[in-house]
């Protein structure tokens, strides 16, 4: 994380990079479990670089974490600013002939990516990727094969491919993107094959959802424990009240006999 722009909004990829540094630190014994849990929770709750930076400042990997490049044409308050990095992509083409290919994890999507699948299949996963430009194009040619394009929430998708005895998935076409989010254009040809486009949450979002569900389960358990404790207290109070009543009855009877 960079200290030069602490007020800039952090992206899901930024939070996940910090989480990876923390996991490595836990595995190496630099953090105990309590510190790891506290820092990980703070990382997923962080909204700016300034909130992320202190979490890894005292860790070797954290000090070496590179600062991301920033495009000036993206809104300053955009959560996507740190993921549009400019420059060249990590990979600009892929071929699958009677085989398969994958582009996933942390990589840089170029301005144009070309892929070809013949009796094979490929997967292009942009959920953890950075983008070389605010508008990128994926050109897919699938002949008796298939290509699956996975985009994160918030990205605008435009599908312009043609299917001949095959098909392009247009379900995500035209969905408005978040401010400052990249635009992904999917073009090409599917002949006796298919090109699918689907939107899936990122690892950071899945981790947050998992943590949210865990917290909800813990909250429900705590509420059940409180309810059981309250019922036990009520039963004890009723038993105590009955004992007092019986004691008073016995005292009244003794006084009457006296």
Short mmCIF file of N, CA and C in Angstrom, two decimals, residues 105-221:
data_model
loop_
_atom_site.label_atom_id
_atom_site.label_comp_id
_atom_site.label_asym_id
_atom_site.label_seq_id
_atom_site.Cartn_x
_atom_site.Cartn_y
_atom_site.Cartn_z
N UNK A 105 -6.40 -15.42 -11.23
CA UNK A 105 -5.56 -14.95 -10.14
C UNK A 105 -5.15 -13.52 -10.35
N UNK A 106 -3.96 -13.17 -9.86
CA UNK A 106 -3.44 -11.80 -9.98
C UNK A 106 -2.67 -11.67 -11.28
N UNK A 107 -3.23 -10.95 -12.24
CA UNK A 107 -2.57 -10.70 -13.51
C UNK A 107 -3.11 -9.38 -14.06
N UNK A 108 -2.51 -8.88 -15.13
CA UNK A 108 -2.95 -7.62 -15.72
C UNK A 108 -3.59 -7.89 -17.07
N UNK A 109 -4.86 -7.57 -17.16
CA UNK A 109 -5.60 -7.71 -18.41
C UNK A 109 -5.16 -6.63 -19.38
N UNK A 110 -4.67 -7.00 -20.59
CA UNK A 110 -4.22 -5.99 -21.54
C UNK A 110 -5.41 -5.25 -22.17
N UNK A 111 -5.10 -4.26 -22.97
CA UNK A 111 -6.17 -3.52 -23.65
C UNK A 111 -6.93 -4.44 -24.60
N UNK A 112 -6.25 -5.42 -25.20
CA UNK A 112 -6.91 -6.40 -26.08
C UNK A 112 -6.31 -7.77 -25.81
N UNK A 113 -7.19 -8.75 -25.61
CA UNK A 113 -6.77 -10.13 -25.36
C UNK A 113 -7.43 -11.01 -26.42
N UNK A 114 -6.63 -11.79 -27.15
CA UNK A 114 -7.14 -12.68 -28.19
C UNK A 114 -7.00 -14.13 -27.74
N UNK A 115 -8.05 -14.91 -27.95
CA UNK A 115 -7.97 -16.33 -27.59
C UNK A 115 -8.69 -17.18 -28.62
N UNK A 116 -8.22 -18.42 -28.75
CA UNK A 116 -8.75 -19.35 -29.74
C UNK A 116 -8.90 -20.72 -29.09
N UNK A 117 -10.06 -21.33 -29.24
CA UNK A 117 -10.31 -22.66 -28.68
C UNK A 117 -10.89 -23.57 -29.76
N UNK A 118 -10.20 -24.67 -30.05
CA UNK A 118 -10.66 -25.65 -31.03
C UNK A 118 -10.66 -27.02 -30.38
N UNK A 119 -11.86 -27.56 -30.19
CA UNK A 119 -12.01 -28.82 -29.47
C UNK A 119 -11.29 -28.71 -28.11
N UNK A 120 -11.46 -27.60 -27.51
CA UNK A 120 -10.84 -27.37 -26.21
C UNK A 120 -11.60 -26.26 -25.49
N UNK A 121 -11.05 -25.81 -24.40
CA UNK A 121 -11.74 -24.78 -23.63
C UNK A 121 -10.78 -23.88 -22.90
N UNK A 122 -11.28 -22.71 -22.57
CA UNK A 122 -10.45 -21.76 -21.84
C UNK A 122 -11.26 -20.97 -20.84
N UNK A 123 -10.56 -20.42 -19.85
CA UNK A 123 -11.19 -19.60 -18.82
C UNK A 123 -10.39 -18.32 -18.64
N UNK A 124 -11.08 -17.19 -18.71
CA UNK A 124 -10.47 -15.88 -18.48
C UNK A 124 -11.16 -15.28 -17.27
N UNK A 125 -10.47 -15.24 -16.16
CA UNK A 125 -11.03 -14.80 -14.89
C UNK A 125 -10.45 -13.44 -14.52
N UNK A 126 -11.30 -12.42 -14.49
CA UNK A 126 -10.86 -11.05 -14.23
C UNK A 126 -11.13 -10.60 -12.80
N UNK A 127 -11.56 -11.50 -11.93
CA UNK A 127 -11.98 -11.08 -10.59
C UNK A 127 -10.82 -10.49 -9.78
N UNK A 128 -9.61 -11.04 -9.92
CA UNK A 128 -8.47 -10.54 -9.16
C UNK A 128 -7.49 -9.79 -10.04
N UNK A 129 -7.88 -9.54 -11.28
CA UNK A 129 -6.97 -8.93 -12.25
C UNK A 129 -6.94 -7.42 -12.13
N UNK A 130 -5.79 -6.83 -12.51
CA UNK A 130 -5.70 -5.40 -12.78
C UNK A 130 -5.98 -5.19 -14.26
N UNK A 131 -6.18 -3.93 -14.65
CA UNK A 131 -6.55 -3.63 -16.03
C UNK A 131 -5.57 -2.61 -16.61
N UNK A 132 -5.09 -2.90 -17.83
CA UNK A 132 -4.16 -1.99 -18.47
C UNK A 132 -4.83 -0.72 -18.96
N UNK A 133 -6.15 -0.75 -19.06
CA UNK A 133 -6.88 0.42 -19.56
C UNK A 133 -8.30 0.39 -18.99
N UNK A 134 -8.95 1.55 -19.04
CA UNK A 134 -10.32 1.62 -18.55
C UNK A 134 -11.31 0.89 -19.43
N UNK A 135 -10.93 0.59 -20.68
CA UNK A 135 -11.76 -0.21 -21.59
C UNK A 135 -10.90 -1.28 -22.22
N UNK A 136 -11.26 -2.54 -22.00
CA UNK A 136 -10.49 -3.65 -22.54
C UNK A 136 -11.39 -4.52 -23.40
N UNK A 137 -10.77 -5.25 -24.30
CA UNK A 137 -11.52 -6.10 -25.24
C UNK A 137 -10.99 -7.53 -25.20
N UNK A 138 -11.90 -8.48 -25.14
CA UNK A 138 -11.55 -9.89 -25.20
C UNK A 138 -12.15 -10.46 -26.48
N UNK A 139 -11.30 -10.86 -27.40
CA UNK A 139 -11.74 -11.42 -28.67
C UNK A 139 -11.65 -12.94 -28.60
N UNK A 140 -12.79 -13.60 -28.63
CA UNK A 140 -12.86 -15.06 -28.46
C UNK A 140 -13.30 -15.73 -29.75
N UNK A 141 -12.55 -16.71 -30.19
CA UNK A 141 -12.96 -17.56 -31.31
C UNK A 141 -13.04 -18.99 -30.78
N UNK A 142 -14.24 -19.54 -30.76
CA UNK A 142 -14.47 -20.88 -30.23
C UNK A 142 -15.07 -21.75 -31.33
N UNK A 143 -14.33 -22.76 -31.78
CA UNK A 143 -14.79 -23.68 -32.81
C UNK A 143 -14.86 -25.07 -32.19
N UNK A 144 -16.09 -25.55 -32.02
CA UNK A 144 -16.31 -26.82 -31.35
C UNK A 144 -15.59 -26.85 -30.01
N UNK A 145 -15.60 -25.72 -29.37
CA UNK A 145 -14.99 -25.58 -28.06
C UNK A 145 -15.69 -24.47 -27.30
N UNK A 146 -15.10 -24.05 -26.21
CA UNK A 146 -15.76 -23.02 -25.41
C UNK A 146 -14.78 -22.16 -24.65
N UNK A 147 -15.20 -20.93 -24.39
CA UNK A 147 -14.42 -20.00 -23.59
C UNK A 147 -15.35 -19.39 -22.54
N UNK A 148 -14.90 -19.35 -21.30
CA UNK A 148 -15.69 -18.78 -20.20
C UNK A 148 -14.98 -17.52 -19.71
N UNK A 149 -15.71 -16.41 -19.71
CA UNK A 149 -15.19 -15.14 -19.23
C UNK A 149 -15.88 -14.82 -17.90
N UNK A 150 -15.10 -14.61 -16.85
CA UNK A 150 -15.64 -14.32 -15.52
C UNK A 150 -15.22 -12.91 -15.13
N UNK A 151 -16.20 -12.08 -14.79
CA UNK A 151 -15.92 -10.70 -14.42
C UNK A 151 -16.40 -10.46 -12.99
N UNK A 152 -15.79 -9.50 -12.28
CA UNK A 152 -16.22 -9.19 -10.92
C UNK A 152 -17.44 -8.28 -10.92
N UNK A 153 -18.16 -8.20 -9.81
CA UNK A 153 -19.27 -7.25 -9.72
C UNK A 153 -18.77 -5.83 -9.93
N UNK A 154 -19.61 -5.01 -10.55
CA UNK A 154 -19.27 -3.61 -10.75
C UNK A 154 -18.71 -3.29 -12.11
N UNK A 155 -18.22 -4.30 -12.85
CA UNK A 155 -17.65 -4.07 -14.17
C UNK A 155 -18.77 -3.98 -15.20
N UNK A 156 -18.65 -3.04 -16.13
CA UNK A 156 -19.61 -2.96 -17.24
C UNK A 156 -19.19 -3.95 -18.31
N UNK A 157 -20.14 -4.70 -18.84
CA UNK A 157 -19.86 -5.72 -19.85
C UNK A 157 -20.65 -5.43 -21.11
N UNK A 158 -19.98 -5.50 -22.25
CA UNK A 158 -20.63 -5.36 -23.56
C UNK A 158 -20.28 -6.61 -24.37
N UNK A 159 -21.29 -7.31 -24.87
CA UNK A 159 -21.07 -8.54 -25.64
C UNK A 159 -21.45 -8.27 -27.09
N UNK A 160 -20.48 -8.46 -27.99
CA UNK A 160 -20.69 -8.19 -29.41
C UNK A 160 -20.36 -9.39 -30.28
N UNK A 161 -20.23 -10.56 -29.69
CA UNK A 161 -19.84 -11.74 -30.46
C UNK A 161 -20.98 -12.28 -31.31
N UNK A 162 -20.61 -13.13 -32.25
CA UNK A 162 -21.56 -13.76 -33.17
C UNK A 162 -21.50 -15.27 -32.98
N UNK A 163 -22.67 -15.90 -32.93
CA UNK A 163 -22.73 -17.35 -32.82
C UNK A 163 -23.31 -17.99 -34.06
N UNK A 164 -22.62 -18.97 -34.61
CA UNK A 164 -23.11 -19.73 -35.76
C UNK A 164 -23.18 -21.19 -35.33
N UNK A 165 -24.40 -21.68 -35.17
CA UNK A 165 -24.62 -23.01 -34.60
C UNK A 165 -23.89 -23.11 -33.26
N UNK A 166 -23.79 -21.99 -32.62
CA UNK A 166 -23.18 -21.88 -31.31
C UNK A 166 -23.76 -20.64 -30.65
N UNK A 167 -23.15 -20.14 -29.64
CA UNK A 167 -23.75 -18.99 -28.99
C UNK A 167 -22.82 -18.20 -28.09
N UNK A 168 -23.17 -16.92 -27.93
CA UNK A 168 -22.54 -16.02 -26.98
C UNK A 168 -23.53 -15.74 -25.85
N UNK A 169 -23.04 -15.73 -24.65
CA UNK A 169 -23.88 -15.46 -23.49
C UNK A 169 -24.06 -13.94 -23.34
N UNK A 170 -25.30 -13.47 -23.49
CA UNK A 170 -25.58 -12.03 -23.43
C UNK A 170 -26.25 -11.63 -22.12
N UNK A 171 -26.29 -12.49 -21.12
CA UNK A 171 -27.01 -12.16 -19.89
C UNK A 171 -26.41 -10.97 -19.17
N UNK A 172 -25.11 -10.77 -19.26
CA UNK A 172 -24.47 -9.65 -18.57
C UNK A 172 -24.32 -8.43 -19.46
N UNK A 173 -24.76 -8.54 -20.70
CA UNK A 173 -24.61 -7.42 -21.64
C UNK A 173 -25.48 -6.24 -21.21
N UNK A 174 -24.87 -5.05 -21.16
CA UNK A 174 -25.63 -3.85 -20.88
C UNK A 174 -25.83 -3.54 -19.41
N UNK A 175 -25.31 -4.38 -18.51
CA UNK A 175 -25.45 -4.10 -17.08
C UNK A 175 -24.54 -2.92 -16.73
N UNK A 176 -25.12 -1.89 -16.14
CA UNK A 176 -24.35 -0.69 -15.82
C UNK A 176 -23.25 -1.00 -14.81
N UNK A 177 -22.10 -0.37 -14.99
CA UNK A 177 -20.99 -0.58 -14.08
C UNK A 177 -20.93 0.49 -13.00
N UNK A 178 -20.06 0.26 -12.04
CA UNK A 178 -19.86 1.23 -10.97
C UNK A 178 -19.04 2.40 -11.49
N UNK A 179 -19.11 3.57 -10.84
CA UNK A 179 -18.30 4.71 -11.29
C UNK A 179 -16.81 4.38 -11.27
N UNK A 180 -16.15 4.65 -12.39
CA UNK A 180 -14.72 4.39 -12.48
C UNK A 180 -14.34 2.96 -12.80
N UNK A 181 -15.33 2.05 -12.88
CA UNK A 181 -15.03 0.65 -13.15
C UNK A 181 -14.65 0.47 -14.62
N UNK A 182 -13.81 -0.51 -14.92
CA UNK A 182 -13.45 -0.75 -16.33
C UNK A 182 -14.63 -1.29 -17.13
N UNK A 183 -14.51 -1.14 -18.43
CA UNK A 183 -15.51 -1.64 -19.37
C UNK A 183 -14.90 -2.82 -20.12
N UNK A 184 -15.57 -3.96 -20.09
CA UNK A 184 -15.07 -5.17 -20.73
C UNK A 184 -15.94 -5.48 -21.94
N UNK A 185 -15.32 -5.49 -23.11
CA UNK A 185 -16.03 -5.79 -24.36
C UNK A 185 -15.65 -7.19 -24.80
N UNK A 186 -16.63 -8.04 -25.00
CA UNK A 186 -16.39 -9.42 -25.43
C UNK A 186 -16.86 -9.56 -26.87
N UNK A 187 -15.94 -9.87 -27.77
CA UNK A 187 -16.27 -10.01 -29.19
C UNK A 187 -15.78 -11.37 -29.68
N UNK A 188 -16.05 -11.65 -30.97
CA UNK A 188 -15.52 -12.87 -31.56
C UNK A 188 -16.57 -13.70 -32.26
N UNK A 189 -16.28 -15.00 -32.38
CA UNK A 189 -17.12 -15.93 -33.12
C UNK A 189 -17.19 -17.26 -32.39
N UNK A 190 -18.39 -17.80 -32.31
CA UNK A 190 -18.58 -19.14 -31.75
C UNK A 190 -19.23 -20.01 -32.82
N UNK A 191 -18.51 -21.02 -33.32
CA UNK A 191 -19.01 -21.92 -34.34
C UNK A 191 -19.04 -23.33 -33.77
N UNK A 192 -20.26 -23.84 -33.59
CA UNK A 192 -20.43 -25.13 -32.92
C UNK A 192 -19.73 -25.10 -31.56
N UNK A 193 -19.79 -23.97 -30.95
CA UNK A 193 -19.16 -23.81 -29.65
C UNK A 193 -19.86 -22.70 -28.88
N UNK A 194 -19.26 -22.25 -27.82
CA UNK A 194 -19.92 -21.22 -27.02
C UNK A 194 -18.93 -20.36 -26.26
N UNK A 195 -19.35 -19.14 -26.01
CA UNK A 195 -18.61 -18.20 -25.18
C UNK A 195 -19.54 -17.74 -24.06
N UNK A 196 -19.19 -18.06 -22.84
CA UNK A 196 -20.02 -17.68 -21.70
C UNK A 196 -19.43 -16.49 -20.96
N UNK A 197 -20.30 -15.64 -20.46
CA UNK A 197 -19.89 -14.48 -19.66
C UNK A 197 -20.70 -14.50 -18.38
N UNK A 198 -20.03 -14.57 -17.25
CA UNK A 198 -20.75 -14.59 -15.98
C UNK A 198 -20.05 -13.70 -14.96
N UNK A 199 -20.83 -13.25 -14.00
CA UNK A 199 -20.34 -12.35 -12.97
C UNK A 199 -20.29 -13.11 -11.64
N UNK A 200 -19.11 -13.12 -11.00
CA UNK A 200 -18.95 -13.81 -9.74
C UNK A 200 -18.25 -12.89 -8.74
N UNK A 201 -18.52 -13.07 -7.46
CA UNK A 201 -17.83 -12.25 -6.45
C UNK A 201 -16.35 -12.60 -6.37
N UNK A 202 -15.57 -11.63 -5.92
CA UNK A 202 -14.14 -11.84 -5.74
C UNK A 202 -13.87 -12.65 -4.48
N UNK A 203 -12.63 -13.08 -4.32
CA UNK A 203 -12.26 -13.82 -3.11
C UNK A 203 -12.47 -12.97 -1.86
N UNK A 204 -12.15 -11.69 -1.97
CA UNK A 204 -12.34 -10.81 -0.81
C UNK A 204 -13.81 -10.70 -0.45
N UNK A 205 -14.66 -10.59 -1.47
CA UNK A 205 -16.09 -10.51 -1.20
C UNK A 205 -16.61 -11.81 -0.62
N UNK A 206 -16.13 -12.94 -1.14
CA UNK A 206 -16.55 -14.22 -0.60
C UNK A 206 -16.08 -14.37 0.85
N UNK A 207 -14.85 -13.90 1.12
CA UNK A 207 -14.34 -13.98 2.49
C UNK A 207 -15.17 -13.11 3.42
N UNK A 208 -15.54 -11.91 2.94
CA UNK A 208 -16.37 -11.04 3.78
C UNK A 208 -17.74 -11.66 4.01
N UNK A 209 -18.30 -12.27 2.95
CA UNK A 209 -19.60 -12.92 3.11
C UNK A 209 -19.50 -14.08 4.08
N UNK A 210 -18.42 -14.86 3.97
CA UNK A 210 -18.22 -15.98 4.90
C UNK A 210 -18.09 -15.49 6.32
N UNK A 211 -17.31 -14.40 6.49
CA UNK A 211 -17.13 -13.84 7.82
C UNK A 211 -18.45 -13.28 8.36
N UNK A 212 -19.22 -12.64 7.48
CA UNK A 212 -20.52 -12.11 7.90
C UNK A 212 -21.44 -13.22 8.36
N UNK A 213 -21.46 -14.32 7.61
CA UNK A 213 -22.30 -15.45 8.01
C UNK A 213 -21.81 -16.06 9.32
N UNK A 214 -20.48 -16.10 9.49
CA UNK A 214 -19.94 -16.63 10.75
C UNK A 214 -20.35 -15.76 11.92
N UNK A 215 -20.27 -14.43 11.73
CA UNK A 215 -20.68 -13.52 12.79
C UNK A 215 -22.17 -13.65 13.09
N UNK A 216 -22.97 -13.85 12.04
CA UNK A 216 -24.41 -14.04 12.24
C UNK A 216 -24.69 -15.32 13.03
N UNK A 217 -23.95 -16.40 12.71
CA UNK A 217 -24.12 -17.65 13.46
C UNK A 217 -23.72 -17.45 14.92
N UNK A 218 -22.61 -16.75 15.14
CA UNK A 218 -22.18 -16.50 16.52
C UNK A 218 -23.21 -15.65 17.25
N UNK A 219 -23.78 -14.67 16.55
CA UNK A 219 -24.79 -13.83 17.18
C UNK A 219 -26.02 -14.64 17.55
N UNK A 220 -26.45 -15.52 16.63
CA UNK A 220 -27.62 -16.37 16.92
C UNK A 220 -27.33 -17.29 18.11
N UNK A 221 -26.11 -17.85 18.17
CA UNK A 221 -25.76 -18.72 19.30
C UNK A 221 -25.77 -17.92 20.60
#
